[in-house]
Tab-separated table of C-alpha atoms and ligand atoms in Angstrom:
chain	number	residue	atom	x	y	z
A	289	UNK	CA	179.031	289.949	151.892
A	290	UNK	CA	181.183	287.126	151.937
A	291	UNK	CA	184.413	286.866	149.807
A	292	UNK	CA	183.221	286.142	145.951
A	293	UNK	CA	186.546	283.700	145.805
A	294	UNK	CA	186.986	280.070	147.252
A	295	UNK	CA	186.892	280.616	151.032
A	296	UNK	CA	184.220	279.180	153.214
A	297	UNK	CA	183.675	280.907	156.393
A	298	UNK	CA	181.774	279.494	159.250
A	299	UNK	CA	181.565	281.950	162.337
A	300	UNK	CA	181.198	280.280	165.911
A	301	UNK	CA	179.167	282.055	168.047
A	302	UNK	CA	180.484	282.278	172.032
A	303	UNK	CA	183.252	279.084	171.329
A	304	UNK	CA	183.920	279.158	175.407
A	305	UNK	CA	180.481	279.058	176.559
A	306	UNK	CA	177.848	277.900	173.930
A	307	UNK	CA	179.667	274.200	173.431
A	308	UNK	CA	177.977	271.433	175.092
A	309	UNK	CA	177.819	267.250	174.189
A	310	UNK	CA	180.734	267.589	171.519
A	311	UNK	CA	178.518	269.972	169.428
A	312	UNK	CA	181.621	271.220	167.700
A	313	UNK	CA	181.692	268.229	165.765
A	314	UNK	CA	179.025	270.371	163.980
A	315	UNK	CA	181.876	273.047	162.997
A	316	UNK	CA	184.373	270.267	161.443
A	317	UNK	CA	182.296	268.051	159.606
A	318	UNK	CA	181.153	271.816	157.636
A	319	UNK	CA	184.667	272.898	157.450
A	320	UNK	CA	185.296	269.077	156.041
A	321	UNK	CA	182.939	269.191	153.739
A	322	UNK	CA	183.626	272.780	152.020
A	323	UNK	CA	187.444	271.575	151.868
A	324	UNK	CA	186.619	268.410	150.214
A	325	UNK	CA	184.866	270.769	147.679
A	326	UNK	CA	187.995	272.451	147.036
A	327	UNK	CA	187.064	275.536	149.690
A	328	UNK	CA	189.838	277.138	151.643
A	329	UNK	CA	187.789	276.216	154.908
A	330	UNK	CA	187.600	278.954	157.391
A	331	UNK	CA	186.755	279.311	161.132
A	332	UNK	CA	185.947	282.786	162.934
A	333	UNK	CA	185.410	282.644	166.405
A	334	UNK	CA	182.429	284.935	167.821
A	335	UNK	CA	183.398	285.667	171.388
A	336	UNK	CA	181.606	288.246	173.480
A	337	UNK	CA	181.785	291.885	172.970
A	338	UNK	CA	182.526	293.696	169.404
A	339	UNK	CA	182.874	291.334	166.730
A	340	UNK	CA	184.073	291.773	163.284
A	341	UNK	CA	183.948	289.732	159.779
A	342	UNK	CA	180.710	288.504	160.660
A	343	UNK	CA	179.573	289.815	157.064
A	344	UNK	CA	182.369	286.774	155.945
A	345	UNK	CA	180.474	284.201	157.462
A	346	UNK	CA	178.640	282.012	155.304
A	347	UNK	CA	177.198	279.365	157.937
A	348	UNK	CA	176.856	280.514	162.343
A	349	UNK	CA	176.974	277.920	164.244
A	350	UNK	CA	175.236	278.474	167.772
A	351	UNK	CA	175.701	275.127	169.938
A	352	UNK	CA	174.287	274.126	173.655
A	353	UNK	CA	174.956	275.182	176.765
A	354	UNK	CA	173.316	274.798	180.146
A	355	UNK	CA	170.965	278.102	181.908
A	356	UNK	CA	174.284	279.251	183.413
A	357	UNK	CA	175.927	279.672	180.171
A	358	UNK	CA	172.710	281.146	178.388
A	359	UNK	CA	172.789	283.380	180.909
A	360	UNK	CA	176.350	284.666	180.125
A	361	UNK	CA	175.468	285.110	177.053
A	362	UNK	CA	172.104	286.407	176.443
A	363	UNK	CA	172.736	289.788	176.400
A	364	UNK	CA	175.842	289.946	174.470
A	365	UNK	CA	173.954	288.401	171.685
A	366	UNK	CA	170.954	290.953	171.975
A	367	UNK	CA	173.578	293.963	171.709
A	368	UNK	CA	176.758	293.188	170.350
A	369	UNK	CA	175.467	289.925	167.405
A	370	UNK	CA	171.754	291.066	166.834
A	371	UNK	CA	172.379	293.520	164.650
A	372	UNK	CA	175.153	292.222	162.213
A	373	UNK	CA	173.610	288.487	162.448
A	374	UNK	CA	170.389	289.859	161.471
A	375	UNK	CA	172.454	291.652	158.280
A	376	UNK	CA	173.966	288.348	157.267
A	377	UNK	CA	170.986	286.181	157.284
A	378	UNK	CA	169.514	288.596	155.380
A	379	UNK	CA	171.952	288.551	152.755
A	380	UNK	CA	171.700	284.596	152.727
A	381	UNK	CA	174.200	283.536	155.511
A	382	UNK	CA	173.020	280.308	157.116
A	383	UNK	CA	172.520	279.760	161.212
A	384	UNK	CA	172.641	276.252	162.707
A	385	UNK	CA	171.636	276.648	166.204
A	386	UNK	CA	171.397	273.474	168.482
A	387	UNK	CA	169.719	273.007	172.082
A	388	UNK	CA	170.358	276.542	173.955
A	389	UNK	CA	171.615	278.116	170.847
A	390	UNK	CA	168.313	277.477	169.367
A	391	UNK	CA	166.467	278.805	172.226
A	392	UNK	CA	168.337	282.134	171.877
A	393	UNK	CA	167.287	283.074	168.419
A	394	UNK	CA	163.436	282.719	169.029
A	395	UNK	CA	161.034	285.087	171.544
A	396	UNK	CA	162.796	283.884	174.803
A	397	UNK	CA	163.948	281.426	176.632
A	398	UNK	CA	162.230	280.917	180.604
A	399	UNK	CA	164.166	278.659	182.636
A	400	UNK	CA	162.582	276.288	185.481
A	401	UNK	CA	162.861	278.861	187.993
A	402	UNK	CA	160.825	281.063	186.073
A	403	UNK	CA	163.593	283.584	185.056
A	404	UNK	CA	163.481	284.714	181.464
A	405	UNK	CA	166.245	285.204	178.830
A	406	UNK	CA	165.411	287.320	175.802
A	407	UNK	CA	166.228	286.103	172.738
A	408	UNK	CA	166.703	287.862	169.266
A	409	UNK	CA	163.524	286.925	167.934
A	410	UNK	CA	165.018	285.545	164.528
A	411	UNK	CA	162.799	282.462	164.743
A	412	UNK	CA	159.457	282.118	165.683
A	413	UNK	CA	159.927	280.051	168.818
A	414	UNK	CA	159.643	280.184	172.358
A	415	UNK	CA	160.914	278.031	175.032
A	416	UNK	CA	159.761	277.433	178.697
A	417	UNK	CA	161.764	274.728	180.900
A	418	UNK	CA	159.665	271.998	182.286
A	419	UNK	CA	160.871	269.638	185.707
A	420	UNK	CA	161.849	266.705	183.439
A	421	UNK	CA	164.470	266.855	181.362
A	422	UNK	CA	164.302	265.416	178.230
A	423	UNK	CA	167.922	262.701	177.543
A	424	UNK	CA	167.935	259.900	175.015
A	425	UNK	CA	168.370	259.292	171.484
A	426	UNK	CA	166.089	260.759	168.795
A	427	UNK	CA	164.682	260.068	165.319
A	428	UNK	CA	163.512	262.275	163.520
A	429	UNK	CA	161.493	261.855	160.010
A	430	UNK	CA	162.363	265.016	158.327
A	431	UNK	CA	159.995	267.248	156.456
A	432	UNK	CA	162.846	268.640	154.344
A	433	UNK	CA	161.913	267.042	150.679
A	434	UNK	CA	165.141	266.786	149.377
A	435	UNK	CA	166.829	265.134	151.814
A	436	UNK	CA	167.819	261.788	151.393
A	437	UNK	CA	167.592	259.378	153.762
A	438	UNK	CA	164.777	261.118	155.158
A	439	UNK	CA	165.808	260.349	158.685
A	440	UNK	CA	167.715	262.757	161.274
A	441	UNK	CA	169.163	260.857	164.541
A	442	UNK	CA	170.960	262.665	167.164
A	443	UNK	CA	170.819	263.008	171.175
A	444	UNK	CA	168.481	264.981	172.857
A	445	UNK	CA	168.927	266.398	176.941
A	446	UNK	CA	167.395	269.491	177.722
A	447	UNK	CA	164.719	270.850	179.791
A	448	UNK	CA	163.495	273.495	177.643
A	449	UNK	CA	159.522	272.907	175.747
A	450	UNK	CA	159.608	274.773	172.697
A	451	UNK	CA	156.772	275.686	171.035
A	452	UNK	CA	156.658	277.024	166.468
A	453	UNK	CA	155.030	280.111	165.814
A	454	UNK	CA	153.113	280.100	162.645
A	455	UNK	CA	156.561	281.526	160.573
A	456	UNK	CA	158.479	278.648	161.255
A	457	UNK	CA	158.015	275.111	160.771
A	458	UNK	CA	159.327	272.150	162.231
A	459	UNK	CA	162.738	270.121	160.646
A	460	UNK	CA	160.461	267.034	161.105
A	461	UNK	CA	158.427	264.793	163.002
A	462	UNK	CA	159.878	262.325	166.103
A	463	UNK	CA	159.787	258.838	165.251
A	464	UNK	CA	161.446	258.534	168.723
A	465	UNK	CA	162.786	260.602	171.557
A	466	UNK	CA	161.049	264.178	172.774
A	467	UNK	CA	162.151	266.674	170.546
A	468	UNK	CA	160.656	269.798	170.883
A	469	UNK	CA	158.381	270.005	173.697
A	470	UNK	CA	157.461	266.178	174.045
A	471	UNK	CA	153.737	266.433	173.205
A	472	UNK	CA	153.181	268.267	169.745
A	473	UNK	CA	155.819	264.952	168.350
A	474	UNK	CA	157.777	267.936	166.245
A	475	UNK	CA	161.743	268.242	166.836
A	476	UNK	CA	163.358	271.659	165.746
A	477	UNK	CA	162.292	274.575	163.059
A	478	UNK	CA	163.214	275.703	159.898
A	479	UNK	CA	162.902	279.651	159.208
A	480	UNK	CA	164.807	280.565	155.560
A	481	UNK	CA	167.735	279.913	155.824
A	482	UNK	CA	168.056	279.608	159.820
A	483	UNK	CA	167.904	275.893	161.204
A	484	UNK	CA	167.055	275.105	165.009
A	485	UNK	CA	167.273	271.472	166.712
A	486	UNK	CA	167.303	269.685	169.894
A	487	UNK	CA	170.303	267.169	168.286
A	488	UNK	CA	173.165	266.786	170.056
A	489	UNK	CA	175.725	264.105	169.144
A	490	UNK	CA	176.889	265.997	167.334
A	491	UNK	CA	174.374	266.266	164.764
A	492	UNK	CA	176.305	266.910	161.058
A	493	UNK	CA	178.822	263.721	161.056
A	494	UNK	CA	175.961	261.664	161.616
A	495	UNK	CA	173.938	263.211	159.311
A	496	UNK	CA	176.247	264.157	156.488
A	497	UNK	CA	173.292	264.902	154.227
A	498	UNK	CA	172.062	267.793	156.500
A	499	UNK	CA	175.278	268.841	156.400
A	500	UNK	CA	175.361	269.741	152.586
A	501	UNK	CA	171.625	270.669	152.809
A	502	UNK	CA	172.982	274.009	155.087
A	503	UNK	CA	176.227	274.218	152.866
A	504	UNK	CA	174.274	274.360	149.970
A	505	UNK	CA	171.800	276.694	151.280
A	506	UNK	CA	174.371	278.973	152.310
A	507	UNK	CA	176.456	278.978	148.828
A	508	UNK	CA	173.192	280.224	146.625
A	509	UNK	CA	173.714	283.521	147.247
A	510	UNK	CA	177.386	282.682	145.152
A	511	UNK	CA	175.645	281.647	142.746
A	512	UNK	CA	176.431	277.892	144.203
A	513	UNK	CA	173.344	274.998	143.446
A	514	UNK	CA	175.422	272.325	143.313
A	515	UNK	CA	177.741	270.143	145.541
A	516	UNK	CA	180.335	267.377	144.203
A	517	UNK	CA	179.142	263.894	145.448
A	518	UNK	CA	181.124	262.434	148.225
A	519	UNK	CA	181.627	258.862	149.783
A	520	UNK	CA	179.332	259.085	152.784
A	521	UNK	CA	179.576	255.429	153.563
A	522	UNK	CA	181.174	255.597	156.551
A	523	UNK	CA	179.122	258.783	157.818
A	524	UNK	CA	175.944	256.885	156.835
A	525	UNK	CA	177.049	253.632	158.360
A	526	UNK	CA	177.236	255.459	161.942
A	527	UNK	CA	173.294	257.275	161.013
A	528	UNK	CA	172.289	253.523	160.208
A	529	UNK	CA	174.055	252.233	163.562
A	530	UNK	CA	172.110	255.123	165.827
A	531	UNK	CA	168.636	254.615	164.201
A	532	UNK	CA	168.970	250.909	164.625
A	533	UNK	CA	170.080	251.630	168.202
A	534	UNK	CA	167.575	253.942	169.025
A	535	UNK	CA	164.192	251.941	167.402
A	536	UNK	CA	166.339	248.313	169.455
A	537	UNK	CA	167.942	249.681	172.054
A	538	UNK	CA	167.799	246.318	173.905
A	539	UNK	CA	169.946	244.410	171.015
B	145	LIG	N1	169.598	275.019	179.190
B	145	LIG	C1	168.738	274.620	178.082
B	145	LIG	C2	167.754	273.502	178.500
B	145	LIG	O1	167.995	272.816	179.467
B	145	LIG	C3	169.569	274.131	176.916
B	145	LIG	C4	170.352	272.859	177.214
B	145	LIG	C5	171.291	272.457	176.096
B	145	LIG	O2	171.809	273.287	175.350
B	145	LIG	N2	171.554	271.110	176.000
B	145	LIG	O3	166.756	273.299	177.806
């Protein structure tokens, strides 16, 4: 379990390989946010091999990374995170996994050549590549209730087509761009308290009320419902600038 006192922990699963389109931006804007709460903010890197603390974390963070990468990584994560990630979700730990990340915690992940990765099975997903690779920018109308605005915009470029099982259920609906496999018009999946997406960009500074959706998720278990308001003008000025860009992009 995580410290009772004022630390929040977010672990960072394979730092060196699973880091693709500036998805670390993911990791600061949570860090940002907790501090701004009054949280000593913490990072733990999750390299390969034995890891410890991961019973600390209180939000994974799993970002993109191209076949290559997924394969160096693949089998680390069934045998050395599995088992302790498993543990902390759980307990109520948060995961937000983006692009290849994602991939890795459903069934498997096949690439174009028709090898197959493994994956841990945590979400009800699986992903085959396709020949064209999905790139562009992506709006998503979000099925999450509470959020507000009820739009997600990010970047999408992958070639993976991934498909919900019927335990997991999509983070919403694309208003434009590909998302998930380009035909059933869903973009990532929701499973407790595990979140999966196709946005790059990175995804939390744009989307700042995402953000406190997984921090809050993640500090119930604390005994945590609520978060302090914070001036999001600025963060909401850029989600206004994308979505405006995306739906015009000849302006
Ligand atoms: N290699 C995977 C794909 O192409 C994931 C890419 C990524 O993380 N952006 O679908």
């Amino acid at each position: 379990m995580p410290r009772t006192n004022n630390i929040f922990t977010v672990g960072w699963l394979y730092p060196d390989l699973m880091n693709i389109y500036g998805d670390r931006g993911n990791i600061l804007t949570l860090l940002k946010r907790a501090e701004w709460r009054g949280y000593e903010a913490r990072l733990i890197e999750l390299g390969r091999g034995t890891v410890t603390q991961m019973d600390e974390v209180d939000i994974f963070f799993f970002g993109g990374g191209q076949d290559r990468e997924q394969a160096l990584v693949y089998e680390d994560l069934l045998e050395f995170k599995q088992p302790p990630l498993e543990k902390a979700v759980n307990s109520g730990a948060g995961v937000l996994a983006v692009c290849g990340g994602y991939q890795l915690l459903g069934h498997y992940y096949q690439t174009g050549e028709g090898e197959r990765f493994p994956g841990i099975g945590m979400i009800d997903v699986r992903t085959e590549a396709g020949k064209k690779r999905f790139i562009g920018d992506v709006v998503v109308d979000t099925e999450i209730e509470t959020l507000t605005p009820k739009t997600l915009v990010g970047f999408e470029n992958h070639s993976g087509r991934t498909y919900l099982g019927p335990k997991a259920r999509p983070l919403g609906k694309t208003r434009i761009g590909y998302g998930n496999n380009g035909s059933d018009k869903t973009e990532g999946c929701l499973q407790g308290t595990v979140l999966g997406t196709y946005l790059h960009g990175s995804l939390l500074p744009k989307n700042p009320h995402l953000a406190d959706y997984l921090i809050r998720s993640a500090l119930i278990r604390r005994g945590v419902d609520e978060l302090s308001p914070l001036d999001d003008s600025v963060e909401l000025a850029a989600h206004e600038r994308i979505l405006q860009r995306a739906q015009h992009p000849h302006r």
